[in-house]
XYZ file of C-alpha atoms in Angstrom:
772
model
C 118.689 -24.571 -46.698
C 115.491 -24.354 -44.294
C 115.629 -22.323 -41.265
C 114.917 -23.814 -37.750
C 112.301 -22.483 -35.770
C 113.846 -21.165 -32.535
C 113.265 -22.704 -29.464
C 110.723 -21.418 -26.920
C 111.910 -19.605 -24.297
C 110.003 -19.016 -20.497
C 110.474 -15.157 -20.434
C 111.875 -14.669 -16.802
C 109.602 -13.487 -14.134
C 109.963 -10.230 -12.801
C 108.383 -8.095 -10.317
C 108.980 -5.136 -12.618
C 106.886 -6.409 -15.486
C 103.792 -4.650 -17.179
C 100.639 -5.775 -16.634
C 98.150 -4.307 -18.212
C 95.226 -2.572 -15.892
C 91.818 -4.072 -16.011
C 88.820 -1.600 -16.667
C 86.259 -0.949 -13.129
C 82.554 -3.351 -13.923
C 80.548 -0.008 -15.012
C 77.228 -0.665 -12.334
C 74.927 2.360 -13.577
C 72.765 -0.033 -15.608
C 72.354 -2.414 -12.329
C 71.437 0.439 -10.626
C 68.990 2.152 -13.120
C 67.546 -1.551 -13.219
C 66.937 -1.527 -9.293
C 65.510 1.994 -9.628
C 62.771 0.858 -12.568
C 61.981 -2.146 -10.675
C 61.487 0.182 -7.340
C 59.108 2.517 -9.451
C 57.100 -0.029 -10.853
C 56.782 -1.377 -7.474
C 56.066 2.228 -5.879
C 53.486 3.299 -8.667
C 50.875 0.689 -8.539
C 51.406 1.032 -4.448
C 51.073 5.035 -5.222
C 48.040 4.436 -7.243
C 46.832 1.901 -4.921
C 47.015 4.130 -1.596
C 45.437 7.190 -3.890
C 42.768 4.999 -4.814
C 42.255 3.967 -1.053
C 42.438 7.659 0.341
C 39.646 8.763 -2.024
C 37.307 5.916 -1.067
C 37.941 7.042 2.527
C 37.458 10.506 2.082
C 33.974 10.352 -0.024
C 32.788 8.327 2.874
C 33.647 10.930 5.262
C 32.634 14.136 3.666
C 29.445 14.932 4.994
C 28.769 11.765 6.929
C 26.968 10.181 4.119
C 24.947 7.458 5.707
C 21.195 6.771 4.327
C 18.637 7.070 6.958
C 15.102 5.797 7.106
C 12.176 8.073 7.046
C 10.216 8.555 10.241
C 6.299 8.547 9.617
C 4.045 9.834 12.852
C 0.506 9.543 13.466
C -1.203 12.790 14.115
C -0.566 13.664 17.578
C -2.881 13.554 20.169
C -3.939 16.777 21.281
C -5.055 17.355 25.146
C -7.486 20.299 26.029
C -10.495 20.631 29.091
C -13.610 19.185 28.248
C -12.761 17.003 25.680
C -13.870 13.004 25.878
C -11.248 11.180 27.432
C -10.843 8.941 30.034
C -8.205 6.804 32.027
C -7.860 3.938 29.650
C -7.293 6.130 26.689
C -4.782 7.879 27.930
C -3.108 4.943 29.454
C -3.110 3.448 26.115
C -2.165 6.381 24.000
C 1.261 6.653 26.838
C 1.787 3.229 26.333
C 2.007 3.091 22.857
C 4.626 6.330 22.928
C 7.024 4.228 24.925
C 6.334 6.109 28.070
C 6.663 4.147 31.817
C 5.110 4.458 35.135
C 7.790 5.602 37.561
C 6.571 8.010 40.674
C 9.618 9.203 40.817
C 9.637 10.973 37.249
C 13.283 11.194 37.062
C 13.038 11.105 33.163
C 11.158 12.220 30.495
C 8.895 9.635 29.106
C 7.934 8.760 32.476
C 4.355 9.052 34.205
C 2.135 7.720 37.068
C -1.507 7.585 37.858
C -3.312 8.589 41.094
C -7.095 8.021 40.654
C -8.133 10.551 37.984
C -5.183 12.285 37.900
C -2.440 12.001 35.754
C 1.730 12.992 36.418
C 3.604 13.217 33.066
C 6.932 14.260 32.325
C 6.739 14.857 28.604
C 9.161 14.357 26.102
C 10.615 17.105 23.939
C 9.815 16.878 20.100
C 10.160 19.178 17.179
C 6.848 19.689 15.901
C 6.534 20.970 11.763
C 5.689 24.127 13.942
C 7.283 24.608 17.094
C 10.001 22.848 19.377
C 8.218 21.183 22.056
C 10.343 20.958 25.322
C 9.927 18.331 27.928
C 7.289 19.840 31.184
C 5.574 18.194 33.748
C 2.000 18.059 33.348
C -0.519 16.924 35.414
C -4.130 16.053 34.288
C -7.110 15.638 35.533
C -10.218 13.706 34.239
C -13.747 13.739 35.374
C -16.781 12.076 34.073
C -14.868 10.903 30.893
C -14.127 13.956 30.243
C -10.387 16.246 30.141
C -11.244 18.704 33.271
C -8.031 20.404 33.608
C -4.173 20.247 32.420
C -1.693 21.947 34.720
C 2.346 23.015 33.852
C 3.545 21.995 37.299
C 6.867 23.289 36.747
C 5.157 26.706 35.689
C 2.371 26.072 38.058
C -0.283 27.374 35.663
C -2.812 26.250 33.596
C -2.704 24.929 30.044
C -5.383 25.330 27.295
C -3.811 22.623 24.744
C -0.961 20.316 25.289
C 0.189 18.274 22.192
C 1.983 14.695 23.246
C 4.852 13.573 20.734
C 2.901 11.438 17.829
C 3.285 7.724 17.406
C 5.623 6.508 15.633
C 4.228 4.320 12.997
C 6.043 3.443 10.255
C 9.642 3.782 9.116
C 10.771 3.756 5.192
C 13.858 1.950 5.505
C 16.876 2.479 2.928
C 17.638 -0.693 0.823
C 20.209 -2.077 2.515
C 17.274 -2.321 5.394
C 19.639 -0.393 8.158
C 18.390 1.854 10.605
C 19.785 4.300 12.986
C 19.661 7.874 14.743
C 22.326 10.019 14.143
C 23.795 11.476 16.641
C 26.725 14.326 17.260
C 30.110 13.791 18.938
C 28.800 16.365 21.654
C 25.506 14.739 22.498
C 27.257 11.380 23.317
C 27.219 11.225 27.279
C 30.765 10.902 28.757
C 30.825 8.016 30.328
C 29.806 6.663 26.887
C 32.905 7.942 25.283
C 35.140 6.385 28.301
C 33.738 3.215 28.310
C 34.570 2.302 24.750
C 37.807 3.957 24.819
C 38.750 1.709 28.044
C 37.256 -1.587 26.504
C 38.161 -1.143 22.835
C 41.272 1.091 22.293
C 43.074 2.148 25.459
C 45.801 4.128 23.872
C 43.509 5.517 20.853
C 44.302 8.928 21.532
C 48.254 8.211 20.944
C 48.513 6.129 17.855
C 47.802 7.191 13.811
C 45.463 4.467 13.527
C 47.626 1.129 14.222
C 48.644 0.145 17.576
C 52.220 -1.954 16.229
C 52.097 -3.022 19.913
C 48.751 -4.664 19.809
C 49.585 -5.972 16.430
C 52.595 -7.879 17.488
C 51.153 -9.418 20.765
C 48.178 -10.481 18.790
C 50.564 -12.317 16.078
C 52.457 -14.218 19.292
C 48.957 -14.914 20.201
C 47.938 -16.156 17.017
C 51.145 -18.171 16.122
C 50.820 -19.789 19.566
C 47.712 -21.452 19.201
C 47.919 -21.356 15.711
C 44.407 -19.946 15.205
C 43.409 -16.263 14.395
C 42.596 -15.687 18.118
C 43.006 -12.111 17.914
C 43.033 -8.860 15.724
C 45.176 -6.281 17.029
C 42.252 -3.709 15.429
C 42.109 -0.052 17.119
C 39.121 1.447 16.850
C 40.203 3.047 13.341
C 40.430 -0.118 11.702
C 37.209 -1.606 13.272
C 35.361 1.886 11.889
C 37.309 1.012 8.144
C 36.245 -2.872 8.284
C 32.694 -2.141 9.088
C 32.353 1.359 6.500
C 34.443 -0.564 3.420
C 35.404 -3.829 4.265
C 34.365 -7.803 4.410
C 34.993 -9.102 8.088
C 36.998 -12.246 7.487
C 40.056 -12.108 9.056
C 43.084 -12.310 6.576
C 46.063 -11.131 5.430
C 44.708 -9.314 2.264
C 42.080 -7.883 4.343
C 44.038 -6.635 7.059
C 46.571 -4.903 4.840
C 44.139 -2.581 3.481
C 42.414 -2.126 6.630
C 45.643 -0.812 8.090
C 46.459 1.703 5.107
C 42.779 3.063 5.418
C 43.178 3.747 9.145
C 46.300 5.464 8.407
C 44.898 7.542 5.973
C 41.869 7.856 8.109
C 44.074 9.743 10.838
C 45.691 11.511 8.346
C 42.528 13.379 6.984
C 39.905 13.761 10.204
C 40.709 14.543 13.995
C 39.959 12.050 16.576
C 36.127 13.384 17.661
C 35.165 12.938 13.703
C 36.571 9.019 13.656
C 34.640 8.553 17.614
C 31.485 10.353 16.049
C 31.430 8.090 12.855
C 32.293 5.075 14.886
C 28.811 5.636 17.355
C 26.829 6.194 14.335
C 28.053 2.849 12.585
C 28.655 0.402 14.972
C 25.944 -2.577 14.836
C 23.648 -3.019 18.038
C 21.488 -5.717 17.162
C 18.716 -6.945 14.518
C 15.242 -6.171 14.954
C 13.370 -8.380 11.998
C 15.065 -7.716 8.860
C 16.390 -4.486 9.839
C 19.780 -4.138 11.289
C 19.899 -1.107 14.467
C 23.130 0.079 13.719
C 24.534 3.389 15.865
C 24.486 3.894 19.650
C 21.825 6.364 19.135
C 19.087 3.874 17.739
C 21.069 1.143 19.727
C 19.718 3.347 23.058
C 15.895 2.900 21.784
C 16.188 -0.515 20.372
C 17.908 -1.597 23.534
C 16.030 0.597 26.494
C 13.116 2.495 24.692
C 14.625 5.733 25.794
C 16.894 8.288 23.967
C 20.347 8.169 24.468
C 20.803 10.946 26.826
C 19.144 9.186 29.532
C 20.986 6.077 29.863
C 22.985 5.705 33.013
C 26.300 4.391 33.766
C 25.333 0.610 33.455
C 23.278 0.982 30.816
C 25.630 2.837 28.701
C 28.228 -0.078 29.291
C 25.725 -2.518 27.992
C 26.120 -0.594 24.585
C 29.498 -0.873 24.080
C 29.272 -4.481 25.461
C 27.151 -5.120 22.482
C 29.710 -3.956 19.910
C 31.653 -7.004 19.994
C 29.080 -9.437 19.546
C 25.422 -8.210 18.761
C 24.397 -11.370 18.617
C 26.189 -13.146 21.399
C 25.530 -10.322 23.689
C 22.513 -10.355 22.920
C 20.427 -8.773 26.338
C 17.365 -10.188 25.829
C 18.612 -13.454 23.894
C 21.603 -13.931 26.278
C 21.177 -11.849 29.455
C 23.986 -14.082 31.446
C 26.670 -13.381 28.581
C 25.487 -9.686 28.357
C 25.885 -9.131 31.807
C 29.132 -10.600 32.540
C 30.396 -8.544 29.398
C 28.679 -5.625 30.611
C 30.349 -6.039 33.882
C 33.641 -6.746 32.709
C 33.375 -3.025 30.636
C 32.602 -1.540 33.874
C 35.773 -3.186 35.363
C 37.996 -2.067 33.117
C 36.679 1.511 33.466
C 37.682 1.268 37.085
C 41.158 -0.175 36.545
C 41.804 3.149 33.972
C 40.463 4.971 37.091
C 37.735 6.574 34.743
C 35.202 5.477 37.979
C 35.775 4.366 41.433
C 35.299 0.743 42.977
C 32.396 2.165 44.926
C 30.610 3.031 41.559
C 32.022 -0.135 40.010
C 30.222 -2.237 42.666
C 27.342 -0.589 42.528
C 26.818 -0.474 38.310
C 27.795 -4.761 38.399
C 25.162 -4.846 40.901
C 22.766 -3.446 38.569
C 20.390 -5.376 36.238
C 20.711 -4.870 32.701
C 17.014 -3.366 32.699
C 16.733 -3.966 28.687
C 12.802 -2.648 27.640
C 10.149 -5.586 28.080
C 9.236 -4.204 24.522
C 11.271 -4.427 21.879
C 11.300 -2.040 18.791
C 8.958 -3.077 16.469
C 10.076 -3.510 12.791
C 6.475 -4.506 11.346
C 4.163 -1.539 12.004
C 0.441 -1.866 12.355
C -0.713 0.520 10.150
C 0.344 -0.650 6.284
C -2.653 0.081 4.838
C -2.702 3.686 5.441
C 1.197 3.722 4.822
C 0.440 2.785 1.121
C -1.655 6.173 1.018
C 1.097 8.043 2.433
C 3.554 6.856 0.430
C 1.336 7.177 -3.085
C 0.987 10.594 -1.975
C 5.063 11.264 -1.169
C 6.045 9.759 -4.498
C 4.099 12.827 -6.072
C 6.813 14.992 -4.946
C 9.925 12.821 -3.691
C 11.826 10.147 -5.715
C 12.004 6.962 -3.709
C 15.625 7.408 -2.823
C 15.001 10.115 -1.373
C 12.222 8.670 1.009
C 14.485 6.028 1.579
C 17.672 7.387 2.668
C 17.145 11.246 3.568
C 15.796 10.821 7.133
C 12.921 12.865 6.318
C 10.307 13.310 8.910
C 6.338 12.967 7.909
C 3.311 14.358 9.565
C 0.357 12.286 8.878
C -3.179 12.877 9.300
C -3.950 9.451 10.971
C -5.809 9.190 14.356
C -4.696 6.023 16.200
C -8.221 6.139 17.963
C -9.949 6.212 14.747
C -8.056 3.739 13.283
C -8.639 1.492 16.231
C -12.411 1.692 15.772
C -12.510 1.464 12.509
C -10.746 -1.921 12.734
C -13.304 -3.197 15.508
C -15.874 -2.195 13.598
C -15.025 -3.601 10.091
C -13.683 -7.046 11.605
C -16.319 -7.568 14.068
C -19.154 -7.118 11.465
C -17.641 -9.226 9.349
C -17.188 -12.100 11.259
C -20.528 -12.053 12.535
C -21.959 -11.480 8.803
C -19.996 -14.907 7.701
C -21.650 -16.744 10.992
C -24.992 -15.814 8.919
C -23.993 -16.886 5.827
C -21.657 -19.709 5.818
C -21.152 -19.419 1.698
C -19.130 -16.345 2.923
C -16.770 -18.299 5.609
C -13.249 -16.648 5.254
C -13.879 -15.295 1.769
C -15.786 -11.974 2.839
C -13.501 -8.554 2.405
C -13.917 -5.418 2.691
C -12.433 -1.753 3.537
C -13.321 1.606 5.789
C -11.692 4.862 5.202
C -12.773 7.563 7.667
C -12.161 11.507 6.769
C -12.318 14.986 8.489
C -15.034 16.178 6.092
C -14.026 20.212 6.482
C -10.161 19.539 5.109
C -10.316 16.238 3.724
C -7.722 14.149 5.943
C -7.665 10.681 6.166
C -7.986 9.767 9.804
C -8.437 6.029 9.581
C -7.776 3.377 6.373
C -8.357 -0.209 6.361
C -7.849 -2.128 3.668
C -8.965 -5.376 4.089
C -9.818 -8.289 6.973
C -6.140 -8.160 8.152
C -5.158 -5.276 9.155
C -1.719 -5.812 10.002
C -0.820 -8.090 6.391
C 1.118 -5.738 4.480
C -0.645 -7.154 1.003
C -3.538 -6.843 -1.227
C -4.603 -2.943 -0.311
C -8.533 -3.110 -1.032
C -9.198 0.457 0.056
C -6.861 1.821 -2.284
C -6.813 -0.664 -5.505
C -9.925 -2.678 -5.731
C -11.850 -1.654 -8.461
C -15.140 -2.625 -8.393
C -19.001 -1.421 -9.619
C -20.055 0.737 -7.452
C -23.896 0.875 -7.681
C -26.280 2.989 -6.328
C -23.590 5.188 -4.659
C -23.467 6.999 -7.540
C -27.374 8.177 -7.416
C -26.624 11.262 -5.269
C -24.252 12.506 -8.068
C -27.318 12.446 -10.350
C -29.900 13.890 -8.123
C -27.438 16.719 -7.654
C -27.366 17.717 -11.383
C -31.005 18.142 -10.942
C -30.862 20.254 -7.736
C -29.026 22.578 -9.135
C -31.162 23.600 -11.460
C -33.802 24.680 -8.988
C -36.613 26.282 -11.811
C -36.775 22.703 -13.065
C -36.195 20.284 -9.957
C -37.223 20.152 -6.423
C -37.470 17.415 -3.840
C -41.321 17.234 -4.575
C -41.067 16.916 -8.305
C -42.542 13.957 -9.958
C -40.108 11.270 -11.616
C -41.495 8.476 -13.687
C -40.429 5.165 -11.871
C -41.424 2.921 -14.917
C -40.221 0.254 -17.579
C -37.148 1.697 -19.518
C -35.075 0.235 -22.332
C -32.413 1.630 -24.644
C -30.913 0.171 -27.426
C -27.850 0.599 -28.603
C -27.998 1.768 -32.087
C -24.096 0.339 -32.782
C -24.461 -2.745 -31.748
C -28.208 -3.070 -31.235
C -27.948 -4.210 -27.638
C -31.201 -3.289 -25.717
C -30.274 -2.373 -21.931
C -33.531 -3.101 -19.310
C -33.041 -1.534 -16.012
C -35.350 -2.648 -13.370
C -35.579 -1.510 -9.539
C -34.262 -3.728 -6.615
C -37.723 -5.329 -5.922
C -38.491 -5.982 -9.514
C -41.478 -4.027 -9.412
C -41.427 -0.097 -11.038
C -43.586 2.194 -8.749
C -45.099 4.641 -11.158
C -45.190 8.399 -10.518
C -42.815 9.045 -7.551
C -41.168 12.080 -5.828
C -37.778 13.156 -6.361
C -37.129 12.710 -2.643
C -38.607 9.617 -2.248
C -36.956 7.783 -5.948
C -33.462 8.890 -4.478
C -34.232 7.571 -0.397
C -35.482 4.440 -1.760
C -32.962 4.433 -4.165
C -35.279 3.434 -7.270
C -33.485 2.960 -10.342
C -36.203 3.517 -12.770
C -36.913 7.443 -11.531
C -32.791 7.398 -11.530
C -32.487 6.326 -15.406
C -35.571 8.732 -16.534
C -33.518 11.133 -14.299
C -30.443 11.109 -15.937
C -31.609 10.632 -19.542
C -33.444 13.628 -19.056
C -30.663 15.507 -17.763
C -28.173 14.035 -20.057
C -25.175 11.514 -19.479
C -22.156 13.615 -20.062
C -23.873 16.484 -17.300
C -24.114 13.486 -15.122
C -19.934 12.804 -15.973
C -19.476 16.133 -15.506
C -20.726 16.546 -11.954
C -19.018 13.251 -11.181
C -15.581 15.441 -12.127
C -16.714 18.245 -9.867
C -17.385 15.745 -7.124
C -13.854 14.694 -7.495
C -13.528 11.817 -9.815
C -10.970 11.862 -12.031
C -10.943 8.637 -13.720
C -11.963 8.831 -16.998
C -14.353 6.210 -18.092
C -16.996 5.691 -21.015
C -20.392 7.278 -20.631
C -22.685 4.098 -20.791
C -26.812 4.514 -19.627
C -25.793 1.815 -17.030
C -23.448 4.509 -15.583
C -26.581 6.219 -13.865
C -27.054 2.513 -11.954
C -23.254 2.278 -10.759
C -22.382 0.506 -13.547
C -18.691 1.806 -13.302
C -15.939 0.676 -11.497
C -13.992 2.756 -8.603
C -12.074 2.019 -5.628
C -13.360 2.734 -2.079
C -10.737 5.988 -1.649
C -12.541 7.494 -5.067
C -16.148 6.800 -3.916
C -14.652 8.807 -0.176
C -13.825 11.864 -2.554
C -17.010 11.801 -4.008
C -18.515 12.035 -0.772
C -15.935 14.276 0.780
C -17.286 17.111 -1.241
C -21.169 16.428 -0.564
C -20.274 15.874 3.118
C -17.862 18.899 3.402
C -21.336 21.787 1.946
C -19.868 21.743 -1.757
C -16.258 22.349 -1.308
C -13.678 20.166 -2.808
C -10.654 18.991 -0.772
C -8.400 16.330 -2.220
C -7.943 13.917 0.449
C -4.586 13.765 2.262
C -2.496 11.651 4.540
C 0.570 13.865 5.029
C 0.477 17.529 6.688
C 4.101 18.277 6.976
C 7.683 16.565 5.686
C 11.070 17.912 7.515
C 14.476 16.852 6.601
C 16.318 14.520 9.199
C 17.691 18.483 11.112
C 14.237 19.477 11.370
C 13.798 22.184 8.445
C 10.734 22.433 6.593
C 10.663 20.720 3.452
C 7.155 20.516 2.404
C 3.629 21.984 3.719
C 0.447 20.014 2.252
C -1.635 22.941 2.725
C -5.339 22.535 2.747
C -6.551 22.939 -0.862
C -10.397 24.009 -0.909
C -12.336 25.021 -4.317
C -15.854 25.621 -4.146
C -17.380 23.240 -6.436
C -21.316 23.532 -5.709
C -24.195 25.730 -3.998
C -24.393 24.917 -0.517
C -28.018 25.699 -1.258
C -27.778 22.888 -3.383
C -26.174 20.545 -1.211
C -28.344 21.089 1.590
C -31.134 19.927 0.011
C -29.356 17.084 -1.415
C -28.398 16.283 2.560
C -31.895 16.490 3.506
C -32.702 13.438 0.820
C -29.798 11.696 1.963
C -31.080 11.745 5.661
C -34.260 10.803 4.694
C -32.365 7.634 2.941
C -30.889 6.651 6.181
C -33.949 7.101 8.433
C -36.647 6.364 6.332
C -35.573 4.956 3.263
C -32.690 1.686 2.175
C -31.171 2.333 5.785
C -34.355 2.683 7.752
C -33.770 -0.667 9.382
C -30.127 -0.337 10.349
C -30.752 3.118 11.700
C -33.549 2.049 13.984
C -31.647 -0.874 15.233
C -27.712 0.421 15.434
C -28.228 4.444 15.383
C -28.946 7.100 18.272
C -32.272 8.861 17.538
C -30.739 12.017 18.385
C -27.670 12.019 15.878
C -28.746 13.338 12.277
C -26.724 11.774 9.498
C -26.785 11.343 5.665
C -25.561 8.601 3.650
C -26.384 6.170 0.698
C -26.718 2.503 0.179
C -25.481 0.619 -2.938
C -26.213 -2.666 -4.330
C -24.588 -4.036 -7.346
C -25.741 -6.893 -9.691
C -25.917 -10.327 -8.365
C -25.085 -8.793 -4.770
C -21.296 -8.948 -5.540
C -20.544 -5.622 -3.980
C -22.192 -4.135 -0.571
C -21.490 -0.256 -0.229
C -22.199 2.539 1.867
C -21.091 6.103 2.316
C -22.469 8.346 5.094
C -21.588 11.299 7.238
C -22.071 13.450 10.166
C -20.795 17.172 10.322
C -17.306 16.214 11.306
C -16.581 12.842 9.834
C -17.214 10.952 6.578
C -17.038 7.144 6.318
C -17.005 5.171 3.181
C -17.247 1.053 3.730
C -17.326 -1.641 1.313
C -17.888 -5.642 1.319
C -17.013 -8.431 -1.560
C -14.846 -10.897 -1.952
C -11.709 -10.951 -4.010
C -12.971 -13.583 -6.540
C -15.910 -11.254 -7.417
C -18.443 -14.021 -6.563
C -21.688 -13.036 -4.717
C -21.849 -12.364 -1.128
C -25.681 -12.583 -1.147
C -25.612 -8.708 0.670
C -27.245 -5.410 -0.174
C -25.716 -2.333 0.759
C -28.011 -1.699 3.679
C -27.579 -5.498 4.530
C -23.842 -5.593 4.690
C -21.958 -2.450 4.496
C -24.146 -0.074 6.454
C -24.185 -2.514 9.412
C -19.981 -1.958 9.137
C -21.050 1.901 8.676
C -23.281 2.102 11.756
C -20.966 -0.002 14.078
C -18.344 2.404 13.240
C -20.689 5.432 13.640
C -21.269 4.208 17.034
C -18.216 4.068 18.472
C -16.785 7.438 17.079
C -19.530 8.958 17.904
C -20.207 11.582 14.813
C -21.930 15.029 15.705
C -24.889 15.766 13.823
C -25.652 17.416 10.482
C -25.598 21.284 11.290
C -28.811 23.223 11.346
C -27.830 26.163 10.089
C -29.038 26.514 6.485
C -28.041 28.674 3.370
C -30.167 31.928 2.761
C -31.338 30.782 -0.199
C -33.449 28.240 1.818
C -36.189 28.377 2.502
C -39.177 25.780 3.998
C -42.350 24.386 2.788
C -44.870 21.749 4.365
C -45.384 18.742 1.922
C -45.697 15.293 1.565
C -42.129 13.804 0.777
C -43.714 10.058 -0.043
C -42.814 9.554 3.827
C -45.627 11.280 4.971
C -45.944 15.000 5.670
C -42.922 16.927 6.453
C -41.387 20.458 6.364
C -39.490 20.050 2.985
C -36.485 22.244 2.190
C -36.249 24.415 -1.194
C -34.030 26.749 -3.120
C -35.383 30.465 -3.631
C -36.407 30.672 -7.443
C -37.897 27.245 -7.258
C -41.730 27.333 -8.466
C -42.034 23.262 -8.010
C -43.140 23.083 -5.147
C -46.603 22.193 -5.720
C -47.011 18.335 -5.895
C -47.281 18.626 -9.952
C -44.364 19.327 -12.163
C -45.358 20.237 -15.370
C -41.785 19.954 -16.866
C -41.837 16.382 -16.487
C -45.073 14.836 -18.355
C -46.366 11.551 -16.437
C -46.258 8.612 -19.279
C -47.803 5.407 -18.191
C -46.439 3.838 -21.449
C -42.800 2.143 -21.560
C -40.441 4.878 -22.663
C -37.775 4.163 -25.511
C -34.650 5.990 -26.252
C -32.106 5.212 -28.829
C -28.360 6.850 -28.294
C-alpha cells in the first residue's frame, strides 16, 4: 500500500524563532587596496619631488652662472712730460664712458677747463694693485702732460693709470651677459622697489602666495583668458632658471613645488641675490643682458651703486617686459612703468610724497651710447684667443668670468688702421686693376719685450672674418735676406760689410728631377763684384744666392729657427730668395729678434689673467733669450739702415720719413708682384706690413712701392725713437766705401777683412754651376 505524502504545512511564525546570524563583511582587503593605490601615487610623486629638489639644489649650490670673459686693452698711463694733447685725452675718457659734468658727483665724470682736465676716476682692480677712485687734475701744455695732481690728497702724482678699455667679451654659448652682484652690494632702494612692485608679501610667504593665486584664478575665469599668474618672486626665479615661459597648468604645478623647495633650502636673501643676478634686462645685439649689475651698465653706463632712485626704479620696471618697457625703444611705456614702481613704493610707505613727485618728474636719463656687443678689434682678439687656448679650455673662456689684460695700445691700433686703409685706397686709385681687391695686414710690437701693440688683419678692421695677419701664408720674398746676411756676419773672421760677393749669373740643378733653377735680379741684370753691405741694401738676388750656398742652406735654416721661425719647411735653394710661405705674424717674430738686439722674445698679446674675483691665475711673464751677439746685430742694423736711406727704400724714405730719425728695415717682393712686404723698426717699435690679394693675383707693387709706404705712413703717425747709437764693446769703425760713397763702417773685433779685397771669396767672371 503506497504511503501518501504528507501535506505541507507552513510553520507558524513566532517572534522567538531562531534565525542564524550573518557574518560581518571583511573590509581589510579594501583598505589594503586603497593603501596600495595611495602608495602607488605617493611613490612617483615623492620621486618627482626628489628630482625637483636635486635640480633646485644643483643650481643654487655655488651660484653656477656662466660668466663671459672680459678682455681689456693696455691701460693709458699718464706721467709728466709724456706726449699728450686735449683731443687724445678727451677721446680716451669718452671711450671709457666718462661723462662731462662739472659737479663731479660720481666716479666716471670729468670736465675740461682749457688745458686742464678734472677727472673723478673710477676704482679698478688691476692685476698688480687695487686702485681706488680719486679726484685728479691733469694739466697739459704744448701737447705734453705738464702736471698730475691728486685734489683729495693735495699732492703731485708721478704716474696715474686710467682703467683700461674693455675691448671684447668672450660670451657663454647661450650668449648671456651678466655681472654678478652680492646681496650686500644691492642698493636698499632697489630691494624696496622690487618688493613693492613684484611681491609685497615676499617676506611672509613660503614660496607660494595662495591669496594671490586665488585672486588670479578668479580674474582669469572672469575674462576666460590667462590675465594674471599670481607668481611670487620665488616662482618667477624658478621659471627663469628651470622652466619654459608659457602659462599652463602643467608648468605652474612644478613651478609651485620648486618654489616651496627653494624656500625650504635657502633664505630670503639668497633667493633675492639669485633673482637680481638672473633677471632679464634687455638685448644687446645677439647677447642677452641678465642681472641688474649688467643692466645698470647697459641702460645707464654706470655701476649699480651709482644709480639714483628713478634709475633703480627703471631697472625694476624693465623686469616685467624688457622689450615692452625698453627705455630706448619705448621711452613712453618705460616712463609710465617706472612711475608706477615709484607710486607703489610710496603707497607702501617706502618713500614719502615729496620724494615720489621729485622722482616721477625726473627724465629716464638712459645713456646715449648703448653698450656694444660688437667690439672694435676682432683681429687682435683672434691672437688673444689663440694664445689663451694654450692654457685654458674653451669652456673656461666662455663661462668662468676671466679678466684678461692684453697688450693692445688703442692709440697705436687707431694709427695702424688709419695708415693701412688710407694707403691701400690711394694705391687702388693709382692702379684701377686693384680697385676693391687689395688686402693687407699690419702688426706693431714693442721691440723690448715682444708685446703686440696693434694688429690689423685686413682692409675692414671691424670685420670678424679671415685674419690675414695671423693666417695668410704667403711667400715672403726678400724680407728673408737679413737671415742670410746675419749668418755671414756671425763669422767675423770670414765676412764683414766690406766683403766682396759675386752678383753673377747662377744656376742650380736638382739631381733628382733634373730641374734647373736660374734666379735673377730685380732689374734682370747682374752687377758683378759687389760689397756685402751694398748687396743687402739693394737686395741683390744673385749675390744673396752665392752667399747662401757658401754658408750652407742648413746653416741659414738654423739662423731662421734662432730668429723665432718654428714652422717646418723643406730646405730648397729658392728659400734664399723668400720662396717659403709665412704669415705676417711669423715675419714679425723673425724681425723681433733683430729689433731687440739679438734677444728673442716670443710675441705675446696677454699680460695677466685673473678670475672673476680678481685672483691672479696666470702671469704671462716676459721671456727673453739671447740668440745672437749684439755686435753681429749691430752691424746688420747698419746695413738695414742703408737699405732704407740709400737702397731699395730710398725713394719712400726721402718722401715720407723725417731726416732726423734713424730707422732700419727691409723690403720684400715676390714673383710676379703678388706680395709686397716691408719690415722696419726704430729703438722702441717694430712694424711689419704686407699687401696682396686674396685670389693671389699680381698687385703690380714692389715692397718699396706698396708695403713700405704703409709702414712709412704709420711711422709718421707713431713717431718712433731713433735707433740707439750705443754700440757693443766689440765694435770699431773704419772709413771705407760701402758702395754708396765713403762712409764710416762698423766692424767686429777680430775681423781682418775691412780691406777692399776679400781673399776668402774668389771673384769669378764665369757662371757658377752647383749640383745639390
